[in-house]
XYZ file of N, CA, C and O in Angstrom:
428
model
N -1.844 5.675 -1.524
C -0.804 6.446 -2.115
C 0.526 5.728 -1.922
O 0.825 5.288 -0.823
N 1.302 5.600 -2.965
C 2.565 4.858 -2.917
C 3.717 5.839 -2.718
O 3.816 6.848 -3.421
N 4.586 5.520 -1.739
C 5.719 6.370 -1.390
C 6.974 5.513 -1.222
O 6.872 4.339 -0.864
N 8.162 6.118 -1.397
C 9.387 5.389 -1.074
C 9.391 5.011 0.403
O 8.964 5.792 1.257
N 9.861 3.838 0.685
C 9.922 3.354 2.058
C 11.108 4.021 2.738
O 12.134 4.242 2.130
N 10.954 4.354 4.012
C 12.096 4.814 4.802
C 11.911 4.373 6.245
O 10.909 3.750 6.592
N 12.867 4.717 7.065
C 12.913 4.173 8.423
C 11.715 4.570 9.287
O 11.374 3.851 10.227
N 11.039 5.653 8.981
C 9.878 6.034 9.787
C 8.733 5.032 9.636
O 7.848 4.981 10.477
N 8.775 4.219 8.583
C 7.733 3.218 8.339
C 8.036 1.864 8.983
O 7.201 0.961 8.943
N 9.211 1.725 9.570
C 9.698 0.406 9.989
C 8.771 -0.301 10.971
O 8.483 -1.490 10.796
N 8.284 0.374 11.994
C 7.436 -0.296 12.992
C 6.152 -0.826 12.367
O 5.730 -1.950 12.654
N 5.526 -0.033 11.496
C 4.295 -0.469 10.852
C 4.550 -1.653 9.917
O 3.743 -2.580 9.846
N 5.677 -1.621 9.224
C 6.053 -2.724 8.337
C 6.262 -3.996 9.155
O 5.779 -5.072 8.789
N 6.966 -3.882 10.270
C 7.199 -5.054 11.128
C 5.880 -5.629 11.644
O 5.710 -6.851 11.715
N 4.940 -4.760 12.011
C 3.633 -5.234 12.478
C 2.919 -6.027 11.389
O 2.364 -7.102 11.652
N 2.926 -5.507 10.170
C 2.275 -6.211 9.052
C 2.994 -7.511 8.763
O 2.365 -8.552 8.556
N 4.320 -7.474 8.763
C 5.122 -8.667 8.488
C 4.770 -9.800 9.447
O 4.565 -10.941 9.037
N 4.672 -9.473 10.737
C 4.340 -10.484 11.750
C 2.908 -10.987 11.599
O 2.611 -12.142 11.887
N 2.023 -10.112 11.152
C 0.617 -10.457 10.981
C 0.410 -11.406 9.799
O -0.423 -12.305 9.850
N 1.196 -11.227 8.744
C 0.951 -11.914 7.478
C 1.767 -13.198 7.327
O 1.284 -14.156 6.731
N 2.975 -13.231 7.842
C 3.878 -14.355 7.583
C 4.141 -15.201 8.826
O 4.265 -14.671 9.928
N 4.261 -16.510 8.626
C 4.606 -17.403 9.729
C 6.096 -17.331 10.053
O 6.501 -17.651 11.160
N 6.920 -16.962 9.066
C 8.355 -16.765 9.275
C 8.717 -15.347 8.808
O 9.299 -15.162 7.745
N 8.376 -14.351 9.619
C 8.582 -12.965 9.193
C 10.050 -12.558 9.157
O 10.877 -13.128 9.871
N 10.319 -11.567 8.315
C 11.648 -10.952 8.315
C 11.866 -10.287 9.667
O 10.923 -9.828 10.306
N 13.112 -10.199 10.063
C 13.460 -9.562 11.332
C 13.668 -8.050 11.128
O 13.810 -7.567 10.005
N 13.691 -7.333 12.231
C 14.006 -5.906 12.193
C 15.360 -5.686 11.495
O 15.520 -4.792 10.680
N 16.308 -6.552 11.826
C 17.656 -6.433 11.249
C 17.614 -6.582 9.726
O 18.298 -5.849 9.002
N 16.821 -7.518 9.218
C 16.714 -7.700 7.766
C 16.135 -6.448 7.103
O 16.630 -6.007 6.072
N 15.077 -5.889 7.678
C 14.486 -4.688 7.104
C 15.444 -3.508 7.173
O 15.575 -2.746 6.215
N 16.131 -3.344 8.310
C 17.081 -2.236 8.438
C 18.213 -2.379 7.427
O 18.685 -1.392 6.863
N 18.639 -3.603 7.193
C 19.677 -3.857 6.201
C 19.202 -3.428 4.819
O 19.945 -2.801 4.059
N 17.962 -3.747 4.486
C 17.394 -3.342 3.196
C 17.395 -1.823 3.050
O 17.607 -1.291 1.969
N 17.146 -1.136 4.131
C 17.069 0.320 4.106
C 18.428 0.985 3.990
O 18.551 2.035 3.358
N 19.440 0.405 4.620
C 20.717 1.103 4.734
C 21.844 0.528 3.882
O 22.759 1.262 3.524
N 21.780 -0.751 3.556
C 22.920 -1.379 2.889
C 22.721 -1.645 1.402
O 23.693 -1.730 0.663
N 21.514 -1.808 0.976
C 21.251 -2.220 -0.398
C 21.042 -0.979 -1.266
O 20.025 -0.304 -1.161
N 22.015 -0.688 -2.100
C 21.926 0.535 -2.909
C 21.044 0.366 -4.144
O 20.554 1.356 -4.674
N 20.828 -0.832 -4.580
C 20.013 -1.078 -5.776
C 18.590 -1.506 -5.415
O 17.898 -2.134 -6.206
N 18.149 -1.146 -4.221
C 16.838 -1.572 -3.744
C 15.727 -0.680 -4.288
O 15.927 0.508 -4.533
N 14.576 -1.295 -4.479
C 13.329 -0.601 -4.804
C 12.360 -1.000 -3.700
O 11.820 -2.104 -3.708
N 12.190 -0.124 -2.722
C 11.350 -0.407 -1.564
C 10.275 0.665 -1.466
O 10.585 1.857 -1.379
N 9.024 0.235 -1.465
C 7.897 1.160 -1.507
C 6.840 0.756 -0.502
O 6.687 -0.422 -0.192
N 6.108 1.748 -0.003
C 4.978 1.490 0.893
C 3.717 2.090 0.293
O 3.764 3.065 -0.460
N 2.604 1.483 0.634
C 1.289 2.008 0.266
C 0.696 2.572 1.545
O 0.533 1.859 2.527
N 0.397 3.875 1.528
C -0.150 4.539 2.700
C -1.641 4.767 2.536
O -2.094 5.215 1.478
N -2.384 4.489 3.588
C -3.808 4.794 3.671
C -4.047 5.524 4.975
O -3.674 5.023 6.035
N -4.585 6.715 4.912
C -4.779 7.542 6.120
C -3.479 7.713 6.903
O -3.453 7.560 8.123
N -2.387 7.968 6.184
C -1.067 8.212 6.788
C -0.465 6.990 7.484
O 0.492 7.120 8.222
N -1.027 5.796 7.231
C -0.491 4.575 7.831
C -0.092 3.602 6.727
O -0.734 3.547 5.681
N 0.944 2.825 7.005
C 1.371 1.803 6.059
C 0.335 0.685 6.063
O 0.019 0.124 7.110
N -0.199 0.382 4.880
C -1.133 -0.738 4.758
C -0.564 -1.836 3.860
O -1.137 -2.918 3.777
N 0.562 -1.556 3.202
C 1.214 -2.551 2.368
C 2.609 -2.087 2.000
O 2.937 -0.902 2.114
N 3.425 -3.037 1.540
C 4.789 -2.687 1.132
C 5.313 -3.710 0.139
O 4.792 -4.833 0.019
N 6.345 -3.279 -0.576
C 7.019 -4.147 -1.541
C 8.514 -3.847 -1.462
O 8.911 -2.677 -1.385
N 9.326 -4.892 -1.422
C 10.782 -4.760 -1.335
C 11.423 -5.607 -2.421
O 11.029 -6.759 -2.624
N 12.415 -5.065 -3.085
C 13.130 -5.851 -4.083
C 14.435 -5.188 -4.489
O 14.723 -4.048 -4.119
N 15.216 -5.921 -5.275
C 16.518 -5.452 -5.742
C 16.581 -5.470 -7.256
O 16.137 -6.431 -7.900
N 17.193 -4.450 -7.816
C 17.550 -4.456 -9.237
C 18.935 -5.057 -9.358
O 19.855 -4.658 -8.659
N 19.058 -6.029 -10.239
C 20.347 -6.659 -10.507
C 20.502 -6.691 -12.021
O 19.842 -7.487 -12.696
N 21.301 -5.769 -12.534
C 21.493 -5.588 -13.977
C 20.133 -5.355 -14.644
O 19.484 -4.366 -14.347
N 19.703 -6.276 -15.515
C 18.411 -6.072 -16.193
C 17.302 -6.935 -15.585
O 16.314 -7.235 -16.222
N 17.483 -7.291 -14.294
C 16.498 -8.114 -13.598
C 16.049 -7.414 -12.327
O 16.749 -6.568 -11.775
N 14.867 -7.800 -11.869
C 14.376 -7.333 -10.576
C 13.985 -8.558 -9.766
O 13.286 -9.443 -10.265
N 14.432 -8.598 -8.534
C 14.123 -9.705 -7.629
C 13.180 -9.181 -6.556
O 13.590 -8.417 -5.690
N 11.922 -9.592 -6.632
C 10.915 -9.182 -5.663
C 11.111 -10.059 -4.428
O 10.861 -11.259 -4.465
N 11.579 -9.443 -3.347
C 11.930 -10.193 -2.144
C 10.818 -10.277 -1.115
O 10.777 -11.223 -0.327
N 9.949 -9.266 -1.084
C 8.926 -9.255 -0.040
C 7.791 -8.326 -0.455
O 8.038 -7.213 -0.918
N 6.583 -8.787 -0.283
C 5.397 -7.972 -0.500
C 4.353 -8.447 0.495
O 4.201 -9.657 0.707
N 3.674 -7.501 1.136
C 2.635 -7.866 2.097
C 1.627 -6.734 2.218
O 1.978 -5.559 2.068
N 0.401 -7.115 2.522
C -0.692 -6.179 2.722
C -1.334 -6.488 4.078
O -1.588 -7.655 4.405
N -1.588 -5.462 4.847
C -2.262 -5.598 6.138
C -3.555 -6.382 5.927
O -4.284 -6.151 4.964
N -3.873 -7.289 6.829
C -5.036 -8.157 6.634
C -6.347 -7.374 6.513
O -7.263 -7.820 5.826
N -6.440 -6.217 7.147
C -7.657 -5.406 7.036
C -7.822 -4.758 5.663
O -8.889 -4.239 5.355
N -6.754 -4.783 4.855
C -6.787 -4.105 3.557
C -6.575 -5.053 2.381
O -6.423 -4.609 1.244
N -6.553 -6.350 2.644
C -6.381 -7.309 1.561
C -7.636 -7.342 0.690
O -8.714 -6.982 1.121
N -7.451 -7.750 -0.568
C -8.525 -7.844 -1.564
C -9.074 -6.475 -1.968
O -10.226 -6.328 -2.325
N -8.194 -5.464 -1.882
C -8.563 -4.119 -2.310
C -7.625 -3.623 -3.413
O -7.508 -2.433 -3.653
N -6.898 -4.547 -4.036
C -5.994 -4.277 -5.158
C -4.757 -3.456 -4.779
O -4.113 -2.880 -5.647
N -4.422 -3.427 -3.506
C -3.229 -2.699 -3.073
C -1.974 -3.417 -3.536
O -1.035 -2.785 -4.024
N -1.926 -4.734 -3.405
C -0.782 -5.508 -3.890
C -0.579 -5.314 -5.380
O 0.540 -5.113 -5.855
N -1.670 -5.353 -6.129
C -1.603 -5.134 -7.569
C -1.050 -3.741 -7.865
O -0.198 -3.575 -8.746
N -1.504 -2.743 -7.135
C -1.018 -1.370 -7.337
C 0.487 -1.270 -7.083
O 1.204 -0.601 -7.829
N 0.958 -1.937 -6.030
C 2.398 -1.913 -5.739
C 3.194 -2.587 -6.851
O 4.228 -2.067 -7.284
N 2.720 -3.729 -7.325
C 3.431 -4.436 -8.392
C 3.404 -3.621 -9.688
O 4.421 -3.507 -10.376
N 2.279 -3.037 -10.026
C 2.200 -2.197 -11.225
C 3.138 -1.001 -11.114
O 3.807 -0.633 -12.081
N 3.201 -0.400 -9.946
C 4.104 0.734 -9.722
C 5.549 0.330 -9.984
O 6.283 1.020 -10.695
N 5.946 -0.798 -9.407
C 7.317 -1.306 -9.597
C 7.575 -1.590 -11.074
O 8.614 -1.228 -11.611
N 6.641 -2.249 -11.737
C 6.835 -2.625 -13.146
C 7.006 -1.397 -14.034
O 7.854 -1.389 -14.937
N 6.231 -0.366 -13.801
C 6.367 0.869 -14.592
C 7.734 1.496 -14.354
O 8.415 1.900 -15.299
N 8.162 1.576 -13.113
C 9.488 2.134 -12.797
C 10.601 1.309 -13.451
O 11.523 1.862 -14.033
N 10.492 -0.002 -13.340
C 11.552 -0.875 -13.849
C 11.611 -0.879 -15.359
O 12.698 -0.934 -15.943
N 10.474 -0.819 -16.010
C 10.438 -0.799 -17.473
C 11.211 0.406 -17.995
O 11.972 0.285 -18.957
N 11.050 1.540 -17.360
C 11.754 2.744 -17.804
C 13.260 2.676 -17.520
O 14.024 3.462 -18.047
N 13.668 1.710 -16.689
C 15.084 1.534 -16.354
C 15.719 0.367 -17.109
O 16.831 -0.041 -16.807
N 14.993 -0.192 -18.052
C 15.537 -1.268 -18.873
C 15.513 -2.648 -18.254
O 16.164 -3.567 -18.761
N 14.774 -2.835 -17.196
C 14.682 -4.157 -16.571
C 13.844 -5.056 -17.472
O 12.766 -4.680 -17.922
N 14.355 -6.254 -17.739
C 13.730 -7.191 -18.668
C 12.905 -8.290 -17.995
O 11.979 -8.808 -18.580
N 13.301 -8.667 -16.763
C 12.646 -9.780 -16.085
C 12.419 -9.439 -14.619
O 13.208 -8.741 -13.999
N 11.343 -9.983 -14.080
C 11.043 -9.866 -12.669
C 10.945 -11.270 -12.093
O 10.244 -12.127 -12.653
N 11.661 -11.505 -11.008
C 11.644 -12.796 -10.348
C 11.051 -12.635 -8.950
O 11.352 -11.683 -8.246
N 10.223 -13.582 -8.556
C 9.658 -13.599 -7.219
C 10.505 -14.542 -6.374
O 10.630 -15.736 -6.682
N 11.110 -13.994 -5.350
C 11.919 -14.792 -4.420
C 10.973 -15.400 -3.400
O 10.149 -14.706 -2.808
N 11.091 -16.709 -3.178
C 10.230 -17.375 -2.204
C 11.094 -18.159 -1.212
O 12.171 -18.632 -1.549
N 10.597 -18.263 0.003
C 11.314 -19.084 0.984
C 10.738 -20.481 0.959
O 9.566 -20.687 0.636
N 11.552 -21.436 1.277
C 11.162 -22.836 1.276
C 11.391 -23.386 2.667
O 12.446 -23.218 3.236
N 10.408 -24.046 3.210
C 10.537 -24.583 4.578
C 11.350 -25.825 4.595
O 11.450 -26.589 3.734
């Protein structure tokens, strides 16, 4: 089930972030996304009342910048990532967003 992300999900998100990425976002980065970014689209996928995946991004005029998406390793290959992206795309289409960009980090 997909829900808006909020601060009660932060610990579970941080656990997944550390599990999935070699250079994970910090607590401060996630808190900033929650409190400072007014044009953010941040969603979690809940399974049995626990966060098993999330997607974070920003709307900028008619564009969407997908900044972070991750799925708990125990739940990968179950189409949860696809569900999150489809959810975002449906929401953004109704808001006139024309393009989606995937933000990637470079080592």
